[in-house]
Tab-separated table of C-alpha atoms and ligand atoms in Angstrom:
chain	number	residue	atom	x	y	z
A	29	MET	CA	-13.323	36.924	-67.305
A	30	SER	CA	-12.017	36.647	-63.778
A	31	ILE	CA	-12.404	39.313	-61.157
A	32	SER	CA	-9.707	39.630	-58.580
A	33	ALA	CA	-9.887	40.893	-55.040
A	34	GLY	CA	-9.563	44.630	-54.912
A	35	GLN	CA	-11.034	45.127	-58.376
A	36	THR	CA	-14.021	47.395	-58.747
A	37	LEU	CA	-17.044	45.607	-60.187
A	38	THR	CA	-19.407	47.730	-62.215
A	39	PRO	CA	-22.635	46.961	-64.061
A	40	ALA	CA	-20.653	47.237	-67.263
A	41	ALA	CA	-19.236	43.851	-66.305
A	42	THR	CA	-22.704	42.402	-66.653
A	43	ALA	CA	-23.636	44.176	-69.875
A	44	PRO	CA	-24.933	42.085	-72.797
A	45	GLY	CA	-22.503	39.387	-73.804
A	46	ARG	CA	-20.324	39.969	-70.757
A	47	GLU	CA	-22.155	38.011	-68.087
A	48	LEU	CA	-20.118	36.905	-65.117
A	49	PRO	CA	-18.713	33.390	-65.288
A	50	LEU	CA	-20.433	30.657	-63.336
A	51	PHE	CA	-18.514	28.615	-60.819
A	52	VAL	CA	-19.726	25.622	-58.918
A	53	LEU	CA	-19.402	26.412	-55.227
A	54	GLY	CA	-19.652	22.875	-53.903
A	55	ALA	CA	-20.918	19.397	-54.504
A	56	GLY	CA	-24.507	19.440	-55.619
A	57	ALA	CA	-24.440	23.162	-56.363
A	58	ASP	CA	-26.479	24.338	-59.306
A	59	PRO	CA	-23.991	25.580	-61.914
A	60	ALA	CA	-26.733	27.577	-63.611
A	61	SER	CA	-27.467	29.573	-60.519
A	62	GLU	CA	-24.366	29.811	-58.336
A	63	ARG	CA	-22.053	32.603	-59.349
A	64	GLY	CA	-18.536	32.837	-58.082
A	65	VAL	CA	-15.449	34.851	-58.881
A	66	ASN	CA	-11.819	34.492	-58.034
A	67	CYS	CA	-11.052	36.279	-54.813
A	68	PRO	CA	-7.410	35.642	-54.004
A	69	GLY	CA	-6.268	38.548	-51.848
A	70	GLU	CA	-4.269	38.034	-48.679
A	71	LEU	CA	-6.978	36.584	-46.534
A	72	PRO	CA	-6.140	35.681	-42.962
A	73	PRO	CA	-6.461	31.938	-42.356
A	74	ALA	CA	-9.783	30.848	-40.932
A	75	SER	CA	-7.849	29.030	-38.206
A	76	ASP	CA	-6.324	32.258	-36.831
A	77	PRO	CA	-7.583	32.376	-33.215
A	78	ALA	CA	-7.118	36.153	-33.163
A	79	LEU	CA	-9.596	36.834	-35.982
A	80	ALA	CA	-12.339	38.261	-33.762
A	81	GLU	CA	-9.819	40.437	-31.935
A	82	ARG	CA	-8.406	41.659	-35.267
A	83	ALA	CA	-11.910	42.532	-36.484
A	84	ARG	CA	-12.602	44.478	-33.278
A	85	ALA	CA	-9.297	46.359	-33.555
A	86	ALA	CA	-9.831	47.287	-37.216
A	87	ARG	CA	-13.416	48.296	-36.514
A	88	ALA	CA	-12.283	50.523	-33.629
A	89	ALA	CA	-9.551	52.085	-35.764
A	90	LEU	CA	-12.101	53.036	-38.429
A	91	GLY	CA	-14.592	54.458	-35.924
A	92	GLU	CA	-17.443	56.430	-37.483
A	93	ARG	CA	-15.693	56.485	-40.854
A	94	ALA	CA	-17.126	53.000	-41.408
A	95	PHE	CA	-20.632	51.593	-41.115
A	96	VAL	CA	-21.046	47.820	-41.131
A	97	LEU	CA	-24.327	46.368	-42.390
A	98	GLY	CA	-25.333	42.761	-41.695
A	99	HIS	CA	-28.124	40.969	-43.542
A	100	HIS	CA	-30.316	38.631	-41.481
A	101	TYR	CA	-28.965	35.603	-43.351
A	102	GLN	CA	-25.334	36.223	-42.373
A	103	ARG	CA	-23.331	33.949	-40.113
A	104	ASP	CA	-23.150	34.746	-36.372
A	105	GLU	CA	-19.378	35.269	-36.607
A	106	VAL	CA	-20.043	38.159	-39.005
A	107	ILE	CA	-23.325	39.523	-37.656
A	108	GLN	CA	-21.686	40.241	-34.288
A	109	PHE	CA	-19.753	43.070	-35.963
A	110	ALA	CA	-22.736	44.641	-37.716
A	111	ASP	CA	-23.753	48.146	-36.643
A	112	VAL	CA	-27.236	47.370	-37.891
A	113	THR	CA	-28.973	44.196	-39.069
A	114	GLY	CA	-31.928	43.937	-41.388
A	115	ASP	CA	-33.295	42.928	-44.752
A	116	SER	CA	-31.828	44.249	-47.985
A	117	PHE	CA	-33.979	47.348	-48.348
A	118	LYS	CA	-33.738	48.361	-44.696
A	119	LEU	CA	-29.948	48.069	-44.878
A	120	ALA	CA	-29.689	50.176	-48.033
A	121	ARG	CA	-31.796	52.881	-46.401
A	122	GLU	CA	-29.746	52.714	-43.204
A	123	ALA	CA	-26.611	53.286	-45.267
A	124	ALA	CA	-28.216	56.272	-47.013
A	125	ALA	CA	-29.187	57.709	-43.625
A	126	ARG	CA	-25.514	57.847	-42.577
A	127	PRO	CA	-23.887	60.251	-45.045
A	128	GLY	CA	-21.023	60.749	-42.588
A	129	ALA	CA	-19.842	57.171	-43.038
A	130	GLU	CA	-17.095	57.192	-45.621
A	131	PHE	CA	-17.143	53.398	-45.983
A	132	VAL	CA	-20.197	51.157	-46.015
A	133	VAL	CA	-19.121	47.556	-45.464
A	134	PHE	CA	-22.009	45.450	-46.716
A	135	CYS	CA	-22.162	41.949	-45.253
A	136	GLY	CA	-24.762	40.656	-47.684
A	137	VAL	CA	-24.753	39.845	-51.389
A	138	HIS	CA	-23.853	41.749	-54.516
A	139	PHE	CA	-27.251	43.189	-55.503
A	140	MET	CA	-27.659	44.572	-51.979
A	141	ALA	CA	-24.319	46.362	-52.159
A	142	GLU	CA	-25.356	47.800	-55.537
A	143	SER	CA	-28.599	49.102	-54.027
A	144	ALA	CA	-26.622	50.691	-51.204
A	145	ASP	CA	-24.343	52.380	-53.741
A	146	ILE	CA	-27.375	53.667	-55.672
A	147	LEU	CA	-28.961	55.136	-52.543
A	148	THR	CA	-25.837	56.556	-50.864
A	149	SER	CA	-23.953	59.717	-51.788
A	150	PRO	CA	-21.125	59.669	-54.354
A	151	ALA	CA	-18.664	60.350	-51.537
A	152	GLN	CA	-19.489	57.071	-49.811
A	153	LYS	CA	-17.735	53.863	-50.834
A	154	VAL	CA	-19.588	50.571	-50.593
A	155	VAL	CA	-17.467	47.482	-49.957
A	156	LEU	CA	-18.501	43.829	-50.374
A	157	PRO	CA	-15.982	41.702	-48.418
A	158	ASP	CA	-16.167	38.818	-50.925
A	159	LEU	CA	-17.066	39.436	-54.559
A	160	ALA	CA	-18.266	35.842	-54.848
A	161	ALA	CA	-21.217	36.715	-52.623
A	162	GLY	CA	-23.773	36.852	-55.408
A	163	CYS	CA	-27.420	35.840	-55.467
A	164	SER	CA	-28.573	32.908	-57.551
A	165	MET	CA	-31.982	34.485	-58.060
A	166	ALA	CA	-30.611	37.833	-59.226
A	167	ASP	CA	-28.321	35.993	-61.642
A	168	MET	CA	-31.288	34.261	-63.272
A	169	ALA	CA	-32.327	37.480	-65.026
A	170	THR	CA	-29.429	38.905	-67.008
A	171	TYR	CA	-29.611	42.205	-68.825
A	172	SER	CA	-29.386	40.645	-72.286
A	173	GLN	CA	-32.095	38.082	-71.498
A	174	VAL	CA	-34.486	40.745	-70.232
A	175	GLU	CA	-33.808	42.978	-73.245
A	176	GLN	CA	-34.561	40.047	-75.561
A	177	CYS	CA	-37.837	39.464	-73.741
A	178	TRP	CA	-38.809	43.110	-74.125
A	179	GLU	CA	-37.964	43.061	-77.831
A	180	ALA	CA	-40.256	40.064	-78.239
A	181	LEU	CA	-43.063	41.942	-76.483
A	182	GLU	CA	-42.414	44.890	-78.827
A	183	ASP	CA	-42.563	42.590	-81.862
A	184	LEU	CA	-45.938	41.331	-80.644
A	185	GLY	CA	-47.109	44.917	-80.212
A	186	ILE	CA	-47.986	44.457	-76.540
A	187	ASP	CA	-45.055	46.225	-74.881
A	188	ARG	CA	-47.132	49.382	-74.264
A	189	GLU	CA	-49.527	47.343	-72.139
A	190	VAL	CA	-46.736	45.868	-70.018
A	191	VAL	CA	-45.364	47.431	-66.816
A	192	PRO	CA	-42.266	45.832	-65.265
A	193	VAL	CA	-42.368	45.070	-61.552
A	194	THR	CA	-38.962	43.979	-60.322
A	195	TYR	CA	-38.112	42.425	-57.000
A	196	MET	CA	-35.405	44.096	-54.948
A	197	ASN	CA	-33.350	40.904	-55.425
A	198	SER	CA	-32.091	41.892	-58.867
A	199	SER	CA	-29.043	43.488	-60.407
A	200	ALA	CA	-28.712	47.244	-60.875
A	201	ASP	CA	-29.002	46.684	-64.632
A	202	ILE	CA	-32.432	45.099	-64.240
A	203	LYS	CA	-33.569	47.809	-61.824
A	204	ALA	CA	-32.459	50.374	-64.416
A	205	PHE	CA	-34.394	48.518	-67.140
A	206	THR	CA	-37.438	48.747	-64.869
A	207	GLY	CA	-37.008	52.472	-64.352
A	208	ARG	CA	-36.530	53.034	-68.085
A	209	HIS	CA	-39.828	51.335	-68.863
A	210	GLY	CA	-41.896	53.130	-66.229
A	211	GLY	CA	-42.020	50.274	-63.746
A	212	THR	CA	-41.376	49.882	-60.055
A	213	ILE	CA	-39.232	47.895	-57.686
A	214	CYS	CA	-41.001	45.838	-55.040
A	215	THR	CA	-40.102	44.009	-51.865
A	216	SER	CA	-41.604	40.875	-50.419
A	217	SER	CA	-43.836	42.965	-48.182
A	218	ASN	CA	-45.159	45.477	-50.715
A	219	ALA	CA	-45.395	43.303	-53.827
A	220	ALA	CA	-49.224	43.393	-53.813
A	221	ARG	CA	-49.251	47.201	-53.684
A	222	ALA	CA	-46.625	47.347	-56.426
A	223	VAL	CA	-48.564	45.007	-58.744
A	224	SER	CA	-51.847	46.842	-58.055
A	225	TRP	CA	-50.202	50.148	-58.900
A	226	ALA	CA	-48.666	48.682	-62.066
A	227	LEU	CA	-52.066	47.383	-63.162
A	228	SER	CA	-53.370	50.938	-62.887
A	229	GLN	CA	-50.683	51.945	-65.421
A	230	GLY	CA	-51.075	49.057	-67.866
A	231	SER	CA	-52.897	45.789	-68.318
A	232	LYS	CA	-50.001	43.352	-67.951
A	233	ILE	CA	-47.082	42.857	-65.596
A	234	LEU	CA	-43.618	41.578	-66.382
A	235	PHE	CA	-42.586	40.318	-62.952
A	236	LEU	CA	-38.815	39.891	-62.463
A	237	PRO	CA	-36.973	37.762	-61.427
A	238	ASP	CA	-38.802	35.612	-58.836
A	239	GLN	CA	-41.689	33.643	-60.317
A	240	HIS	CA	-42.799	32.430	-56.871
A	241	LEU	CA	-43.174	35.869	-55.292
A	242	GLY	CA	-45.015	37.019	-58.423
A	243	ARG	CA	-47.380	34.046	-58.453
A	244	ASN	CA	-48.027	34.105	-54.697
A	245	THR	CA	-48.775	37.817	-54.859
A	246	ALA	CA	-51.079	37.586	-57.877
A	247	VAL	CA	-53.065	34.563	-56.738
A	248	LEU	CA	-53.056	34.737	-52.941
A	249	GLU	CA	-53.167	38.491	-52.434
A	250	LEU	CA	-54.777	39.921	-55.554
A	251	GLY	CA	-57.291	37.204	-56.409
A	252	MET	CA	-55.957	36.304	-59.830
A	253	SER	CA	-56.073	32.712	-61.019
A	254	LEU	CA	-53.113	30.531	-61.892
A	255	ALA	CA	-54.362	30.735	-65.486
A	256	ASP	CA	-53.726	34.496	-65.424
A	257	CYS	CA	-50.009	33.751	-64.947
A	258	VAL	CA	-47.547	32.482	-67.549
A	259	VAL	CA	-43.835	31.811	-67.084
A	260	TRP	CA	-41.257	33.309	-69.424
A	261	ASP	CA	-38.302	30.918	-69.676
A	262	PRO	CA	-35.211	32.792	-70.922
A	263	HIS	CA	-33.583	29.469	-71.838
A	264	ALA	CA	-36.460	28.130	-73.927
A	265	PRO	CA	-35.896	27.863	-77.684
A	266	GLY	CA	-37.670	30.374	-79.902
A	267	GLU	CA	-38.469	34.028	-79.508
A	268	CYS	CA	-41.239	33.929	-76.919
A	269	GLY	CA	-39.694	32.414	-73.812
A	270	GLY	CA	-41.377	29.047	-74.407
A	271	LEU	CA	-44.813	30.670	-74.755
A	272	THR	CA	-47.091	31.282	-77.708
A	273	PRO	CA	-48.055	34.805	-78.822
A	274	GLU	CA	-51.625	33.960	-77.793
A	275	GLN	CA	-50.536	33.009	-74.281
A	276	LEU	CA	-48.614	36.263	-73.928
A	277	ARG	CA	-51.549	38.308	-75.210
A	278	ALA	CA	-53.954	36.592	-72.801
A	279	ALA	CA	-51.784	36.700	-69.670
A	280	THR	CA	-51.989	39.329	-66.943
A	281	MET	CA	-48.808	38.224	-65.143
A	282	ILE	CA	-45.748	37.326	-67.198
A	283	LEU	CA	-43.533	35.733	-64.552
A	284	TRP	CA	-39.815	35.442	-65.138
A	285	ARG	CA	-38.504	31.930	-64.628
A	286	GLY	CA	-36.287	32.716	-61.648
A	287	HIS	CA	-36.301	31.444	-58.110
A	288	CYS	CA	-34.325	31.462	-54.893
A	289	SER	CA	-32.223	28.324	-54.603
A	290	VAL	CA	-32.671	28.443	-50.807
A	291	HIS	CA	-36.422	29.035	-50.474
A	292	GLY	CA	-37.188	26.971	-53.575
A	293	ARG	CA	-35.991	23.828	-51.773
A	294	PHE	CA	-38.935	23.664	-49.386
A	295	SER	CA	-41.713	21.327	-50.496
A	296	PRO	CA	-45.262	20.550	-49.334
A	297	GLY	CA	-43.755	17.310	-48.010
A	298	CYS	CA	-41.596	19.350	-45.578
A	299	VAL	CA	-44.764	20.962	-44.213
A	300	ALA	CA	-46.564	17.619	-43.825
A	301	ASP	CA	-43.516	16.105	-42.182
A	302	VAL	CA	-43.054	18.831	-39.569
A	303	ARG	CA	-46.771	18.780	-38.728
A	304	ALA	CA	-46.460	15.040	-38.059
A	305	ARG	CA	-43.349	15.517	-35.911
A	306	ILE	CA	-44.512	18.518	-33.850
A	307	PRO	CA	-48.218	18.503	-32.987
A	308	GLY	CA	-49.703	21.992	-32.980
A	309	VAL	CA	-46.765	23.555	-34.817
A	310	ARG	CA	-47.478	26.646	-36.901
A	311	VAL	CA	-45.690	26.887	-40.220
A	312	ILE	CA	-44.522	30.270	-41.458
A	313	VAL	CA	-42.735	30.654	-44.792
A	314	HIS	CA	-41.238	33.335	-46.981
A	315	PRO	CA	-43.164	34.250	-50.183
A	316	GLU	CA	-40.144	33.193	-52.269
A	317	CYS	CA	-41.286	29.627	-51.503
A	318	GLN	CA	-43.210	27.633	-54.112
A	319	HIS	CA	-46.932	28.338	-54.344
A	320	GLU	CA	-47.815	24.837	-53.083
A	321	VAL	CA	-45.657	25.370	-49.983
A	322	VAL	CA	-47.286	28.690	-49.194
A	323	LEU	CA	-50.706	27.088	-49.603
A	324	ALA	CA	-49.737	24.355	-47.134
A	325	ALA	CA	-48.319	26.832	-44.562
A	326	ASP	CA	-50.247	28.742	-41.880
A	327	ASP	CA	-48.612	32.081	-42.519
A	328	VAL	CA	-46.449	33.789	-45.107
A	329	GLY	CA	-44.341	36.896	-44.799
A	330	SER	CA	-41.112	38.741	-45.455
A	331	THR	CA	-38.045	38.193	-43.311
A	332	GLU	CA	-38.946	41.108	-41.033
A	333	ARG	CA	-42.520	39.842	-40.696
A	334	ILE	CA	-41.314	36.358	-39.783
A	335	ILE	CA	-39.115	37.866	-37.060
A	336	GLU	CA	-41.949	40.034	-35.716
A	337	THR	CA	-44.491	37.197	-35.796
A	338	ILE	CA	-42.347	34.735	-33.887
A	339	SER	CA	-41.008	37.323	-31.434
A	340	GLY	CA	-44.574	38.446	-30.680
A	341	SER	CA	-46.050	34.963	-30.285
A	342	PRO	CA	-46.923	33.552	-26.861
A	343	ALA	CA	-44.483	31.508	-24.789
A	344	GLY	CA	-44.879	27.798	-25.443
A	345	SER	CA	-45.858	28.216	-29.087
A	346	ALA	CA	-44.138	26.105	-31.727
A	347	TRP	CA	-42.972	27.358	-35.120
A	348	ALA	CA	-41.505	25.733	-38.208
A	349	VAL	CA	-39.867	28.387	-40.336
A	350	GLY	CA	-39.286	28.252	-44.076
A	351	THR	CA	-36.439	30.669	-44.649
A	352	GLU	CA	-32.641	30.765	-44.496
A	353	LEU	CA	-31.066	28.644	-41.774
A	354	ASN	CA	-28.809	31.258	-40.132
A	355	LEU	CA	-31.863	33.389	-39.380
A	356	VAL	CA	-33.897	30.440	-38.118
A	357	GLN	CA	-31.083	29.438	-35.767
A	358	ARG	CA	-30.885	32.986	-34.375
A	359	LEU	CA	-34.685	33.077	-33.984
A	360	ALA	CA	-34.502	29.809	-32.020
A	361	ALA	CA	-31.722	31.161	-29.796
A	362	GLY	CA	-33.538	34.471	-29.249
A	363	ASN	CA	-36.859	32.832	-28.354
A	364	PRO	CA	-35.921	30.184	-25.765
A	365	ASP	CA	-39.491	30.120	-24.410
A	366	LYS	CA	-40.769	28.812	-27.773
A	367	THR	CA	-40.011	25.921	-30.067
A	368	VAL	CA	-38.530	27.256	-33.304
A	369	VAL	CA	-37.357	24.735	-35.899
A	370	PHE	CA	-36.193	24.820	-39.491
A	371	LEU	CA	-38.865	23.665	-41.928
A	372	ASP	CA	-36.632	21.186	-43.760
A	373	LYS	CA	-34.789	18.270	-42.200
A	374	THR	CA	-31.644	19.011	-44.200
A	375	VAL	CA	-29.538	22.154	-43.833
A	376	CYS	CA	-30.279	25.015	-46.178
A	377	TYR	CA	-27.896	27.953	-45.916
A	378	CYS	CA	-27.613	30.582	-48.612
A	379	SER	CA	-24.231	29.443	-49.933
A	380	THR	CA	-23.369	32.750	-51.569
A	381	MET	CA	-24.413	34.824	-48.547
A	382	ASN	CA	-22.187	32.553	-46.480
A	383	ARG	CA	-19.178	33.504	-48.591
A	384	ILE	CA	-18.852	36.491	-46.281
A	385	ASP	CA	-17.003	34.976	-43.365
A	386	LEU	CA	-14.796	36.357	-40.618
A	387	PRO	CA	-11.537	36.150	-42.625
A	388	HIS	CA	-13.089	38.222	-45.446
A	389	LEU	CA	-14.526	40.736	-42.997
A	390	VAL	CA	-11.175	41.106	-41.219
A	391	TRP	CA	-9.429	41.516	-44.572
A	392	ALA	CA	-11.886	44.198	-45.703
A	393	LEU	CA	-11.762	46.133	-42.417
A	394	GLU	CA	-7.983	45.940	-41.987
A	395	SER	CA	-7.518	47.046	-45.597
A	396	LEU	CA	-9.753	50.080	-45.048
A	397	ALA	CA	-7.924	50.928	-41.830
A	398	ALA	CA	-4.672	50.780	-43.809
A	399	GLY	CA	-6.083	53.111	-46.479
A	400	ARG	CA	-6.871	50.479	-49.127
A	401	VAL	CA	-10.433	50.135	-50.432
A	402	GLN	CA	-10.946	46.513	-51.498
A	403	ASN	CA	-13.893	45.149	-53.455
A	404	GLN	CA	-15.662	48.473	-53.920
A	405	ILE	CA	-19.048	48.096	-55.614
A	406	THR	CA	-19.908	50.957	-57.932
A	407	VAL	CA	-22.899	51.519	-60.177
A	408	ASP	CA	-22.362	53.961	-63.029
A	409	GLU	CA	-24.406	57.157	-62.761
A	410	ARG	CA	-26.665	56.495	-65.772
A	411	THR	CA	-27.620	53.037	-64.515
A	412	ALA	CA	-27.975	54.373	-60.979
A	413	ALA	CA	-30.281	57.216	-62.069
A	414	GLN	CA	-32.627	54.841	-63.920
A	415	ALA	CA	-32.585	52.324	-61.089
A	416	ARG	CA	-33.220	55.119	-58.578
A	417	ALA	CA	-36.319	56.146	-60.547
A	418	ALA	CA	-37.738	52.637	-60.109
A	419	LEU	CA	-36.814	52.625	-56.415
A	420	GLU	CA	-38.420	56.037	-55.924
A	421	GLN	CA	-41.578	54.755	-57.595
A	422	MET	CA	-41.644	52.017	-54.971
A	423	LEU	CA	-41.310	54.580	-52.208
A	424	ALA	CA	-44.239	56.489	-53.717
A	425	LEU	CA	-46.547	53.467	-53.598
A	426	PRO	CA	-49.617	54.119	-51.451
A	427	SER	CA	-49.131	53.389	-47.736
A	428	ASP	CA	-45.697	52.019	-48.371
A	429	GLN	CA	-44.006	50.398	-45.414
A	430	ALA	CA	-41.274	48.990	-47.601
A	431	ARG	CA	-39.355	46.043	-46.332
A	432	ALA	CA	-37.390	43.472	-48.282
A	433	ALA	CA	-36.296	39.880	-48.276
B	502	LIG	S1	-31.479	33.570	-49.903
B	502	LIG	FE1	-32.012	33.341	-52.090
B	502	LIG	S2	-32.709	35.382	-52.782
B	502	LIG	FE2	-31.606	35.644	-50.797
B	502	LIG	S3	-29.492	36.105	-51.400
B	502	LIG	FE3	-29.584	33.861	-51.079
B	502	LIG	S4	-30.060	33.047	-53.133
B	502	LIG	FE4	-30.510	35.239	-53.212
């Protein structure tokens, strides 16, 4: 199946047996985690020197009819046109708080645009400038895989003990699954509260789709042991995700075998190396990093927490940051009185997030100004209602100050 520019993409396209095709986005890309789609369209050439001027003109023509959201991991050339910047959950809520905006142009990735569509009114249209801007982590838990897992838990007779806790970085289908089974969505800053709440509803958690956030939360924040956690591998042969029935019965945390291809690259060796290079450096990492990396770091926190921590630190302090490179570069530029470096020695952009570039933004804005809605992201009402239930459960968590990756 190929999806062309201008085509509406709905969750039905990701229903069982109809998963999106996988395209390799560059040398060394992981074909099992990098999703791409055809996006022909009439894109302006990247070499057009008038691109920024065209974006400004189209933006001005749209006025308050449009609201442009920019995720922290976006390129500078795109983020300069954002009306608001933030993490995924903050951006979705910002969109919902502007019911007067007819068009929400989401400079982020697909699951974020879906969340914005779920939380905004039916009259608002959410646009993703490039449909190839997916998320490798979200793609690691497909609807059919998660349904198969649940059926296996039913066959073992333990499904009634299990409460799903699903990270914001997931498709609308998986959020709806979570709502249907009485679970909650979580973010990287409220995952501990979400898991604690879920353990008051049942005795086991199915944590989707990021195994690292689930493990870091369970062990480092809630005092569980690594032995309390098992990993469900959707690609393992057999019916039980590579586990035995006894392992599933004994586990408290059933972690889905998913990860972020950006944050998963950092290793304990990166931490040791930067400490050797920069004496006195403090290392702060995102909880999507591997457990061993978080253990080796000085601090761990969501994107917003990383920004707050570094911005609030004293002049002269030195930081090595384990998160997406665009954000680290902006943190370095915005904190010239401090040393802010990327944790790894090699570059580590989110390749799918970077699909949104200035030509795609210009194309999306000029199309809207001309009365054409390109790349609208819509979630069908049934899926949206179930996903909204899981999102509302998150908002009802005690003392929630929800923020996302
Ligand atoms: S940084 Fe990781 S989790 Fe975030 S959008 Fe990119 S692949 Fe997905």
